[in-house]
Tab-separated table of C-alpha atoms and ligand atoms in Angstrom:
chain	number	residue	atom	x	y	z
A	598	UNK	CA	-28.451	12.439	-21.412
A	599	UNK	CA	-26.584	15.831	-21.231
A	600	UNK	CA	-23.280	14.701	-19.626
A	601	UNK	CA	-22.858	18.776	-18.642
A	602	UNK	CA	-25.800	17.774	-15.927
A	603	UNK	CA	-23.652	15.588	-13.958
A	604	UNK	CA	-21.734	18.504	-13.054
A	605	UNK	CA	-20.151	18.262	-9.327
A	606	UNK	CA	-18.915	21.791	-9.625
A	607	UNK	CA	-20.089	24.960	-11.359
A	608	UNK	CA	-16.471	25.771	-12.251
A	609	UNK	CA	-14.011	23.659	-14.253
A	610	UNK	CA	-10.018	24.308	-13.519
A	611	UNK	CA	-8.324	22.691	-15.924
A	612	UNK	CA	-8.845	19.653	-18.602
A	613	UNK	CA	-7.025	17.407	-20.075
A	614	UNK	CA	-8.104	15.962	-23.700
A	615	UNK	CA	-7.046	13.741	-26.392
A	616	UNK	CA	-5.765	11.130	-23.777
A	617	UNK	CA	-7.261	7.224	-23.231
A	618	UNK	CA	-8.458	6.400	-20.210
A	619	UNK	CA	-7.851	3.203	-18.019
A	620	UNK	CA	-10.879	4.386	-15.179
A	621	UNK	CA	-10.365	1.036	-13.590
A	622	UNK	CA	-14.040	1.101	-12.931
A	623	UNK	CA	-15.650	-2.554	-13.312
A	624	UNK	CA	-17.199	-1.764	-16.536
A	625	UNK	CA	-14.846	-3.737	-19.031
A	626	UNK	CA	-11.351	-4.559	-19.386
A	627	UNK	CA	-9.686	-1.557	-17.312
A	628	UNK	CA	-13.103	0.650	-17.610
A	629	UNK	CA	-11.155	1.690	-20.700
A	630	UNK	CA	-12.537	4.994	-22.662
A	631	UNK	CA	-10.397	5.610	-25.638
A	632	UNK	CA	-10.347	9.117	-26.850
A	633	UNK	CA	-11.099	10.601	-23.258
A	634	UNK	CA	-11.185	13.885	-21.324
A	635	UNK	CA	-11.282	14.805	-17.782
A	636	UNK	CA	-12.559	17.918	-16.666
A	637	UNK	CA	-11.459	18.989	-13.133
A	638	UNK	CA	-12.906	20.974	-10.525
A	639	UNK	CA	-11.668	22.161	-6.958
A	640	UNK	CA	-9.160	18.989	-6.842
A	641	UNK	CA	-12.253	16.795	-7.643
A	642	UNK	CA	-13.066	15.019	-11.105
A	643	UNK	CA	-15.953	17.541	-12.444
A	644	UNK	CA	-16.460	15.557	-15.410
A	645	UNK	CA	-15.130	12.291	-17.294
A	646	UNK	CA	-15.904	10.695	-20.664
A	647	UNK	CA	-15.401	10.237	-23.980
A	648	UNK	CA	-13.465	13.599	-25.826
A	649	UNK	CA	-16.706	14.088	-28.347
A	650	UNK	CA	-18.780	14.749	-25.453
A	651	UNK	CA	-17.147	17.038	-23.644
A	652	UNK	CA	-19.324	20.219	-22.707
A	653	UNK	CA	-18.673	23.162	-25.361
A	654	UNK	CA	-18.297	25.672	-22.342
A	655	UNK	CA	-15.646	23.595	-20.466
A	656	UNK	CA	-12.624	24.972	-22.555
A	657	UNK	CA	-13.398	28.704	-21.961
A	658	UNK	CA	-13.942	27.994	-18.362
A	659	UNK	CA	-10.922	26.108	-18.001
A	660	UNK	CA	-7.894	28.239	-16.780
A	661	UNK	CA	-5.589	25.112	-17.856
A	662	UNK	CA	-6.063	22.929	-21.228
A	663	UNK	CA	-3.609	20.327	-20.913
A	664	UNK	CA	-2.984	17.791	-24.187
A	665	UNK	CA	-2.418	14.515	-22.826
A	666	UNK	CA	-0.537	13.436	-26.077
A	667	UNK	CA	-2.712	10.213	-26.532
A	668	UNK	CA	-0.924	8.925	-23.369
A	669	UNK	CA	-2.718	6.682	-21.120
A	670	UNK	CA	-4.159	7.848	-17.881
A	671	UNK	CA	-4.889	5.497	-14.765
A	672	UNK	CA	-5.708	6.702	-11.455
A	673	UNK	CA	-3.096	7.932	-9.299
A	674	UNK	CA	-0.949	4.563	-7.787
A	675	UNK	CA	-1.737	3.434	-4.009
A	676	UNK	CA	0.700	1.642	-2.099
A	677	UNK	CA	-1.227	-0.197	0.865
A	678	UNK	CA	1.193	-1.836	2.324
A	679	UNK	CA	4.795	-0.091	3.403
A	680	UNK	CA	7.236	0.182	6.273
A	681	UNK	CA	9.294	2.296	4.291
A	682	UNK	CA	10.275	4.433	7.602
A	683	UNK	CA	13.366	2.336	9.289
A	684	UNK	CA	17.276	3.187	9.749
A	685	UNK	CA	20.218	1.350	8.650
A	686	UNK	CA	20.076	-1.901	6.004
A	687	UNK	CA	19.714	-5.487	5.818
A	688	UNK	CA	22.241	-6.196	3.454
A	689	UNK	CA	24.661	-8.399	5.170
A	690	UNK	CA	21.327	-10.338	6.169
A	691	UNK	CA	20.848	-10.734	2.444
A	692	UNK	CA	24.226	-12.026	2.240
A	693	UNK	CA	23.534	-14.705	5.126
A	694	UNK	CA	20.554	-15.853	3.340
A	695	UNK	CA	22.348	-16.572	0.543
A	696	UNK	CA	24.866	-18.950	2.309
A	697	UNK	CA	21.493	-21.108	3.030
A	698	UNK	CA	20.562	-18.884	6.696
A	699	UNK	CA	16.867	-18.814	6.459
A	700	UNK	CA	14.687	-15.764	7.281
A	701	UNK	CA	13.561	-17.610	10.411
A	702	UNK	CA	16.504	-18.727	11.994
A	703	UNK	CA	18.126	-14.717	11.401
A	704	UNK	CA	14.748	-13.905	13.279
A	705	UNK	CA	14.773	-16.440	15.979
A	706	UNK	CA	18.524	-15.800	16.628
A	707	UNK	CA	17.927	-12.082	17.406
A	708	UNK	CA	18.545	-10.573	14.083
A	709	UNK	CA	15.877	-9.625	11.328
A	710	UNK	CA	13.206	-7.129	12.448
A	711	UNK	CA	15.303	-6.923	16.213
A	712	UNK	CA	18.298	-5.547	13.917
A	713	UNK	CA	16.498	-2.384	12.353
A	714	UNK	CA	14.662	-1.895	15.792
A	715	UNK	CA	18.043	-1.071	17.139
A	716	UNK	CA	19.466	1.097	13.893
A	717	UNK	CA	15.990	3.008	14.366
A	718	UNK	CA	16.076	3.715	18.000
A	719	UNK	CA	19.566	5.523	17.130
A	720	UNK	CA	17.579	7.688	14.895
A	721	UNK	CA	16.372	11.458	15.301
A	722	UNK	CA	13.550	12.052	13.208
A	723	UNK	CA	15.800	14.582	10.863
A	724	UNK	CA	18.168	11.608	10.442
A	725	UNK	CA	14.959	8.696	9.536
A	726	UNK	CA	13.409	11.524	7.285
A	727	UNK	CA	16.555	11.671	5.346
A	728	UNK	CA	16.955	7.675	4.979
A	729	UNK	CA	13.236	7.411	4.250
A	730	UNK	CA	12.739	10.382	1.476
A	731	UNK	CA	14.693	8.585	-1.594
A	732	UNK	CA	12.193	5.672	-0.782
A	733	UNK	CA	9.181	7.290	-0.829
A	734	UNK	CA	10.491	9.714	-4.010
A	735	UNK	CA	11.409	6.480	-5.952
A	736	UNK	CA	7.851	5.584	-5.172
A	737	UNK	CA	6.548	8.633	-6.041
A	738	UNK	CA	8.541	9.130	-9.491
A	739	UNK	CA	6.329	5.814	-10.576
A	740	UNK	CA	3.161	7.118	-9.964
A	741	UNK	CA	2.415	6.397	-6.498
A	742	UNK	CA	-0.108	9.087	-4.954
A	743	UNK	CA	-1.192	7.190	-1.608
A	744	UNK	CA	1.139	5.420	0.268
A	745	UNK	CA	0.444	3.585	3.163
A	746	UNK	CA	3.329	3.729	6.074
A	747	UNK	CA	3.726	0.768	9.070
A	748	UNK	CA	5.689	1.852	12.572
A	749	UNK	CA	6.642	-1.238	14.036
A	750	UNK	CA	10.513	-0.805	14.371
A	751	UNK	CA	10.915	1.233	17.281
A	752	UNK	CA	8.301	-1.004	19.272
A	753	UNK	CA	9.281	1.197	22.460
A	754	UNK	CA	6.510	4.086	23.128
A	755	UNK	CA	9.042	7.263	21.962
A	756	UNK	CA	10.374	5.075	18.664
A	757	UNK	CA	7.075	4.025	17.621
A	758	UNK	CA	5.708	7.607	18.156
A	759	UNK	CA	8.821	8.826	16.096
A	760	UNK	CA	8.154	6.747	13.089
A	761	UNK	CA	4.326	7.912	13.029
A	762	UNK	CA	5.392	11.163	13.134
A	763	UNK	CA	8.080	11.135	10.250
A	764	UNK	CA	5.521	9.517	8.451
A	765	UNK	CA	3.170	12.278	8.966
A	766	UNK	CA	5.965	14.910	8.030
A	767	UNK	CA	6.863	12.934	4.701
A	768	UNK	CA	2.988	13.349	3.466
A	769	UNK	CA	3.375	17.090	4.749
A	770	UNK	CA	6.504	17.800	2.622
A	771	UNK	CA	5.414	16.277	-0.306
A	772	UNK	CA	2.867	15.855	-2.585
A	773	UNK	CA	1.604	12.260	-1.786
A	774	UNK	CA	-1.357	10.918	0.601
A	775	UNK	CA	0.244	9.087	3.644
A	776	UNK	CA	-1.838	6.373	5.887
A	777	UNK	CA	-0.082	5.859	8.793
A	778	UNK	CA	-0.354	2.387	10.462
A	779	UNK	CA	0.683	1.283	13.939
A	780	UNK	CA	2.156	-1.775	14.016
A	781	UNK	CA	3.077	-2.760	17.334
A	782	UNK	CA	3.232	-6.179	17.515
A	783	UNK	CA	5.519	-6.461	15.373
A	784	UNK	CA	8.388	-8.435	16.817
A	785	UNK	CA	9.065	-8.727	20.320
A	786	UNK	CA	11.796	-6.237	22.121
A	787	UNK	CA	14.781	-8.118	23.810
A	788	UNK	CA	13.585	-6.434	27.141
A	789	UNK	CA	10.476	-8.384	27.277
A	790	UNK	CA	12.192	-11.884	25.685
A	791	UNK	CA	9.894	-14.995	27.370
A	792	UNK	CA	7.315	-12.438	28.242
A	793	UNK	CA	5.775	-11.848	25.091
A	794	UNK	CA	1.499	-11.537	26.726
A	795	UNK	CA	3.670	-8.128	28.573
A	796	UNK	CA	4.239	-6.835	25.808
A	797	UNK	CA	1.136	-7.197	24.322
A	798	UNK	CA	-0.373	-5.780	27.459
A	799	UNK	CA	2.927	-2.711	26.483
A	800	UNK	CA	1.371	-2.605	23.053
A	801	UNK	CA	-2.578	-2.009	23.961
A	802	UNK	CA	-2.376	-0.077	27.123
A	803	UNK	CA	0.284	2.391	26.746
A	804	UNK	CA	1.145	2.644	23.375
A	805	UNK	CA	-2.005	2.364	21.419
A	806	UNK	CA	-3.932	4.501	23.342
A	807	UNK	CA	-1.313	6.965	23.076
A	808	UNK	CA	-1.209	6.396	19.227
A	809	UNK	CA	-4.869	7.710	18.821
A	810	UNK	CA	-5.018	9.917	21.523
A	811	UNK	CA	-2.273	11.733	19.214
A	812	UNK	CA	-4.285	10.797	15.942
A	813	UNK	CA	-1.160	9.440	14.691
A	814	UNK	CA	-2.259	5.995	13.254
A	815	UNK	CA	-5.944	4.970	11.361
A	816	UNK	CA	-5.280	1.775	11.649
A	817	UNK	CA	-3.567	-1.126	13.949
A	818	UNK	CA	-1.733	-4.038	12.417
A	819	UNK	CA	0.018	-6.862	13.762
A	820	UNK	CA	2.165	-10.148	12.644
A	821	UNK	CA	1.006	-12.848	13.355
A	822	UNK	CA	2.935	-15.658	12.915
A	823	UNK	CA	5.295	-17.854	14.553
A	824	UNK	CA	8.001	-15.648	14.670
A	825	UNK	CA	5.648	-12.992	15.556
A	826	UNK	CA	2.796	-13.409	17.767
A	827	UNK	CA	-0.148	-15.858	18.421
A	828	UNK	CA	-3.781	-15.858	17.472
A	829	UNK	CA	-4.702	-14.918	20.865
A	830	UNK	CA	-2.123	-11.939	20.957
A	831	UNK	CA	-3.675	-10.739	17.778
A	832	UNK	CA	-6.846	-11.210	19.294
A	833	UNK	CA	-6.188	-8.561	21.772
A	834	UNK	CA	-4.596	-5.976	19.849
A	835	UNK	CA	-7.678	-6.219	17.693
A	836	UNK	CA	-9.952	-5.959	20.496
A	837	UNK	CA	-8.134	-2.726	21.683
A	838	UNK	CA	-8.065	-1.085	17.996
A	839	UNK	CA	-11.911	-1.274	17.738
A	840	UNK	CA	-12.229	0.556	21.116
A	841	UNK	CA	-10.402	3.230	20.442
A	842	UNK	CA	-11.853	3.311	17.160
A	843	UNK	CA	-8.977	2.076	15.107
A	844	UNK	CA	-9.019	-0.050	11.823
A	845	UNK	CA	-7.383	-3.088	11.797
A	846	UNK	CA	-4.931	-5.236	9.020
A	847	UNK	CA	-2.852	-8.146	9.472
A	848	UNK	CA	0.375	-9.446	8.308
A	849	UNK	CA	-1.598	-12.882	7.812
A	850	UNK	CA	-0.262	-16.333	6.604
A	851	UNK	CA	2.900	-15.362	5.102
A	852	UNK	CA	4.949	-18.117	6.624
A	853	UNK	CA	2.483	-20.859	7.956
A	854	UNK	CA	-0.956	-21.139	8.677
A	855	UNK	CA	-2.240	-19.864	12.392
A	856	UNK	CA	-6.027	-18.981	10.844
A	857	UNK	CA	-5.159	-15.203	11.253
A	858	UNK	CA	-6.714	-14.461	8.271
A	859	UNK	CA	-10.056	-15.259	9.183
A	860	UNK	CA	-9.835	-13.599	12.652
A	861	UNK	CA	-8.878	-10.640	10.774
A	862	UNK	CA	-12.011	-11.028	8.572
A	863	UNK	CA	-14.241	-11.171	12.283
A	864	UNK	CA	-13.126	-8.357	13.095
A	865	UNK	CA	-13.954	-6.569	10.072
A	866	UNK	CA	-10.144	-5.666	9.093
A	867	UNK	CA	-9.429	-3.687	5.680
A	868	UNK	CA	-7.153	-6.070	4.827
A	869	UNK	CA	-5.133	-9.491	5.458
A	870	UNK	CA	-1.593	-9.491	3.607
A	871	UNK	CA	1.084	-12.011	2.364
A	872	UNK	CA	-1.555	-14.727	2.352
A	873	UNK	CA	0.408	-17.525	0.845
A	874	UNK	CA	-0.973	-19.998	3.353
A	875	UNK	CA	-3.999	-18.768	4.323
A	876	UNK	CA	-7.136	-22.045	3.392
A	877	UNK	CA	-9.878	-21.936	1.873
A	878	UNK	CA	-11.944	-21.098	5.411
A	879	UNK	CA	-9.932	-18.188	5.548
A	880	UNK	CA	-10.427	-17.091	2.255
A	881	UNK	CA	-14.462	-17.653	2.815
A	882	UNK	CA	-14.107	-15.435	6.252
A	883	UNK	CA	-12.594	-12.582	3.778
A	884	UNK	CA	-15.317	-12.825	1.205
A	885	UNK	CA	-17.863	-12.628	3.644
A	886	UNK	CA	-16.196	-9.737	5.855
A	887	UNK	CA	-15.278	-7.328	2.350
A	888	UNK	CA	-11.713	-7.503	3.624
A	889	UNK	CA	-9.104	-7.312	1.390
A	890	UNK	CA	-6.518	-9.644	0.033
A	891	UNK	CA	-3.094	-7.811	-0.173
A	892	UNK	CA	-0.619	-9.919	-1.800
A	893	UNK	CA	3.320	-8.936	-1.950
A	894	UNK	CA	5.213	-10.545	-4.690
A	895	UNK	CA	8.322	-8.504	-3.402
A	896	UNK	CA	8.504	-10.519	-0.477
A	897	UNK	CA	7.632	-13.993	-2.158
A	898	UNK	CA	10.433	-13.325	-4.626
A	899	UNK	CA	12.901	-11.965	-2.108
A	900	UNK	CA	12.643	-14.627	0.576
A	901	UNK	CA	12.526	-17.530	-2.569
A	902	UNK	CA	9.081	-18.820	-1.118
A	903	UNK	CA	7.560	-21.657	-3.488
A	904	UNK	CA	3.990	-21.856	-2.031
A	905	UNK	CA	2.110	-19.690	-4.036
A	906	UNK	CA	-0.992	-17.208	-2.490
A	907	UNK	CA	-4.186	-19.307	-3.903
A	908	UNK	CA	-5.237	-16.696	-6.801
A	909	UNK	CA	-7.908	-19.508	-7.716
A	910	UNK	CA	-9.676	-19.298	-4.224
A	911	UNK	CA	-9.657	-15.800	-4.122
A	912	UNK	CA	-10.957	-15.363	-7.643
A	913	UNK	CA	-13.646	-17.938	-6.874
A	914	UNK	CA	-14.863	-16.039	-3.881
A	915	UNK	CA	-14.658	-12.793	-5.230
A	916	UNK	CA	-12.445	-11.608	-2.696
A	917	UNK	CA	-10.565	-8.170	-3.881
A	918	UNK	CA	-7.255	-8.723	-4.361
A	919	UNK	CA	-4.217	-5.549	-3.896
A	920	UNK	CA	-1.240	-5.780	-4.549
A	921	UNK	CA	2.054	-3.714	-2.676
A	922	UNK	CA	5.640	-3.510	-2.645
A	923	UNK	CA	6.166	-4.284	1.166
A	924	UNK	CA	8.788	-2.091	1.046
A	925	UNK	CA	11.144	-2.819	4.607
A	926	UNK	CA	14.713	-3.743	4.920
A	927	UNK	CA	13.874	-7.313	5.630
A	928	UNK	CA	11.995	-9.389	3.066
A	929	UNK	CA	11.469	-6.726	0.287
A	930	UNK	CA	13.476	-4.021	0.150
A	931	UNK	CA	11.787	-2.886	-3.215
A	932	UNK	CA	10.673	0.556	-3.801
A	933	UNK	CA	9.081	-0.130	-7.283
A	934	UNK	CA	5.617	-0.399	-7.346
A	935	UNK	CA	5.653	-0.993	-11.287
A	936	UNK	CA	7.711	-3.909	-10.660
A	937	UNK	CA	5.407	-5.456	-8.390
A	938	UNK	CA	2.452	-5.212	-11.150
A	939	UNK	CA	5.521	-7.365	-13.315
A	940	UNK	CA	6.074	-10.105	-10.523
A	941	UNK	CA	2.414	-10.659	-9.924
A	942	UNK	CA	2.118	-11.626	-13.352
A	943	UNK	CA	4.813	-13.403	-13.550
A	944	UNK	CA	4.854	-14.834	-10.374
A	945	UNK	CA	1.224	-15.384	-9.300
A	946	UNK	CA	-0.188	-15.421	-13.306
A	947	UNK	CA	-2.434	-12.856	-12.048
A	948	UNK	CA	-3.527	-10.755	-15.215
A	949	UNK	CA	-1.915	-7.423	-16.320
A	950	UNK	CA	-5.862	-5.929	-15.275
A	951	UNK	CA	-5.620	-7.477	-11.922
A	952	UNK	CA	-2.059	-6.176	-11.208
A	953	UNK	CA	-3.319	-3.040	-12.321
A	954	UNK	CA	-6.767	-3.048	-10.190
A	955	UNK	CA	-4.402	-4.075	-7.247
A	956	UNK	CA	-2.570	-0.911	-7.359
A	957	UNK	CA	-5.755	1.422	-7.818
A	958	UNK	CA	-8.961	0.464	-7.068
A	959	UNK	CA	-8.358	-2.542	-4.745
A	960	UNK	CA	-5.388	-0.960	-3.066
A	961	UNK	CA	-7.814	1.898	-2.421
A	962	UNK	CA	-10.116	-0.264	-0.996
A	963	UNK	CA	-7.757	-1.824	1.237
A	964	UNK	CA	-6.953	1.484	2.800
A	965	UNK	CA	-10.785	2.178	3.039
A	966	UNK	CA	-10.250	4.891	0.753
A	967	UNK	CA	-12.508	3.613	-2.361
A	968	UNK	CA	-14.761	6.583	-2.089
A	969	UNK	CA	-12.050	9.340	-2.624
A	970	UNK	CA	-9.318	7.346	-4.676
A	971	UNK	CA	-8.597	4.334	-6.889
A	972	UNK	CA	-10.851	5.089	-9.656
A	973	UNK	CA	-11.525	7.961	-12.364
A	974	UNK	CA	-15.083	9.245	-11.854
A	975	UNK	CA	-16.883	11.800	-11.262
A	976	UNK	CA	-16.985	13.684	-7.772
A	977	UNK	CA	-13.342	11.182	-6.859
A	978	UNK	CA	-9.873	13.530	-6.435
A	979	UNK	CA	-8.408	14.132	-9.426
A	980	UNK	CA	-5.488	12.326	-8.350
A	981	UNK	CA	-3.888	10.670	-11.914
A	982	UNK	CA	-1.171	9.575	-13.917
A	983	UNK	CA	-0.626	9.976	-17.645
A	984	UNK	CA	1.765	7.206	-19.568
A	985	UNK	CA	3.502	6.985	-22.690
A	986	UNK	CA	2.035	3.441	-23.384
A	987	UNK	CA	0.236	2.212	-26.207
A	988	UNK	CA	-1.783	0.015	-24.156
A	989	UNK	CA	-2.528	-0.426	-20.160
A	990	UNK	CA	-0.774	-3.997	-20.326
A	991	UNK	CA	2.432	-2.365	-20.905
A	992	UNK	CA	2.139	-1.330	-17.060
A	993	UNK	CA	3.052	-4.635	-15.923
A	994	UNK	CA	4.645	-6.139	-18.669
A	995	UNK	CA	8.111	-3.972	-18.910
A	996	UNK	CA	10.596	-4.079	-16.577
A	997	UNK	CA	12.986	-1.776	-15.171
A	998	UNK	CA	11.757	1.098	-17.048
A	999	UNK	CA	9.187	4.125	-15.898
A	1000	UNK	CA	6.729	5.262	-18.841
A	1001	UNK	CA	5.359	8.156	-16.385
A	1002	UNK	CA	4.916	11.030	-18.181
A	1003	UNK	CA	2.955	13.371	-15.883
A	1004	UNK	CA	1.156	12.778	-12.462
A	1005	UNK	CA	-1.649	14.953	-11.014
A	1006	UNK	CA	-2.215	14.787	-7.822
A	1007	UNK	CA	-5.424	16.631	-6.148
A	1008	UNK	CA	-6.277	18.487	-9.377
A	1009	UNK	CA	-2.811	20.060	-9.568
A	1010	UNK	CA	-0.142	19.250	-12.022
A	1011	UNK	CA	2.832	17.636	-9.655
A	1012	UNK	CA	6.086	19.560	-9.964
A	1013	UNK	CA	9.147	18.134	-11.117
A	1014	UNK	CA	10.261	15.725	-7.897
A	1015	UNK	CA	13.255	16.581	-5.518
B	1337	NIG	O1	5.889	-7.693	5.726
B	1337	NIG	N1	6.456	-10.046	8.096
B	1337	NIG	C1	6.641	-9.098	8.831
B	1337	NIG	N2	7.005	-7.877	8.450
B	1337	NIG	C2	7.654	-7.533	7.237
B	1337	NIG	C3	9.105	-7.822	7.254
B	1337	NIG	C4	9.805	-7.052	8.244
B	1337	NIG	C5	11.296	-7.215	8.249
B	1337	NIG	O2	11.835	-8.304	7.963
B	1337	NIG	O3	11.932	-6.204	8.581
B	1337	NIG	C6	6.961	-8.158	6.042
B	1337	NIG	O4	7.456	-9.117	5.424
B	1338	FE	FE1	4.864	-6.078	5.739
């Protein structure tokens, strides 16, 4: 077959040769094509393969020839799971926890989540974009192209509005794909303390129909938990998303079993995250409902849980499994995403290739994005990093240091970050 017939486009940009390719498609370890080129085309992927068969004509079409120095390219990083908009710090929390304080007793006793709901209320949106932008740059500088991005600590209508719209401004001012998420029931506001079915009414009468009346959220998530809110709650933020035509995601499991996951799962969500407790009936309800597993090692390792998320069950069942950095002031204030590909490993002895599928293909998926993003092929965005690594296991096997070499983000090169 003539690969020059699978052109998308008539006209090629730019191309980038003699580099190896980690596609992440299912076809081998990494879809790995050593000696690759990509041809690109009007921000899309025009062309992919190996180097040898690359169209004669390409390279006089191409304004650009870029030589990718042998260096490894994977597609561009997705973070699916972030609340990386919030004011002040949870350090002296931190400090608590260490004296034996655990994360819900700070919670119950009015701290946690409650404490950067009141150091974002104080906020302006100039003064959250400039506590937010190192975050999302330190992101950024490791590859990360699509970054998902959770309200949920203003909980009042104007906060939560606020932190959807700084979202929106930080994937305006820079070169990365934002997903904004409203996350409403998150914790509950002191004002509405013993009258928690209020504010769930709060949550799916005023504010969420607000939220996508201003198309300021594609999806709804919730936590469900003890220290959150019940199965029943969930149930009716859920039931409100759908209407208006919202996806939904839930902080699922991370602390104790209340079967959110497989609610989640009925109602079709994208995702179900943290996980370590979810059973096997839950993980069933995912495999059947194509939702995805999103496991945070940040937040394992930060809290010092011990109960592991069950990587056999969801391996068994085939369920996708992504992995994110949680990034939030609370139980993972991480902003590496490289590290996270590390702690799975080392944590959940997930493979290198799964860490790596977590952070491209599967976190793709769990944004619902898997037909733009998370793999290299033909007719996705040419959204891409290039490494200096030998191999793609060296992704989640160093720590503490960034290999990126050069990131290309909707067929353009990505300037220098600042
Ligand atoms: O994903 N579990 C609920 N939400 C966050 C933590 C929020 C916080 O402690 O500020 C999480 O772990
Ligand atoms: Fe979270």
């Amino acid at each position: 077959m003539n690969p020059a017939k699978n052109m998308i486009t008539e006209k090629v940009d730019s191309l980038w040769v003699n580099v190896h390719l980690a596609t992440m498609t299912e076809t081998g370890p990494y879809g790995m094509v050593k000696d690759g080129a990509i041809a690109i085309g009007g921000g899309k992927i025009a062309w992919i393969g190996k180097g040898i068969d690359l169209p004669a004509d390409f390279e006089s079409q191409a304004a650009e020839v870029y030589d990718g120095q042998s260096g490894w390219v994977t597609p561009g990083l997705v973070d699916c799971h972030t609340h990386l908009v919030y004011g002040g710090s949870r350090a002296r929390e931190f400090e608590l926890r260490l004296q034996g304080a655990t994360y819900e007793e700070i919670a119950r006793q009015g701290g946690g989540i409650r404490s950067t709901v009141i150091a974002t209320a104080r906020r302006m949106i100039k003064s959250l974009l400039n506590q937010s932008i190192p975050r999302l740059l330190a992101l950024m500088q490791e590859g990360v192209t699509t970054v998902e991005i959770k309200s949920g600590y203003g909980l009042d209508l104007e906060t939560e509005i606020r932190m959807l719209r700084v979202a929106r401004e930080l994937g305006e001012s820079y070169p990365v794909t934002v997903v904004p998420t409203y996350l409403g029931a998150h914790a509950l506001p002191p004002e509405f303390e013993g009258r928690s079915d209020e504010y769930v009414d709060f949550v799916c009468n005023e504010v969420m129909p607000e939220v996508a009346a201003q198309h300021l959220a594609v999806a709804v998530d919730a936590f469900c938990e003890g220290i959150g809110f019940t199965h029943q709650q969930t149930e009716r933020v859920f039931k409100t998303a759908k209407k208006l035509g919202l996806a939904v995601k839930l902080h699922a499991e991370q602390l104790s079993d209340l079967q959110g996951t497989a609610l989640a799962a009925r109602y079709g969500a994208l995702s179900a995250d943290h996980l370590e407790h979810v059973s096997q009936e839950g993980v069933k309800a995912m495999a059947a409902s194509g939702t995805v597993a999103v496991l945070l090692p940040g937040a394992f390792y930060f809290l010092r849980e011990t109960r592991l998320p069950p990587l056999d069950l969801l391996r068994r069942y085939s369920v996708p499994i992504a992995l994110s950095t949680d990034c939030n002031p609370g139980s993972s204030p991480v902003t590496s995403l490289l590290l996270m590909l590390n702690m799975a490993c080392t944590l959940f002895r997930m493979t290198p290739e799964e860490a790596l599928a977590g952070v491209t293909r599967n976190g793709a998926r769990a944004l619902g994005l898997q037909n733009r993003i998370g793999t290299l092929e033909q007719g996705k965005d040419a959204d891409f990093v290039i490494w200096d690594i030998a191999e793609p296991a060296e992704l989640a096997y160093r720590v503490g240091f960034n290999p990126l070499k050069q990131v290309v983000r909707q067929g353009k090169l990505r300037p220098e970050l600042s």
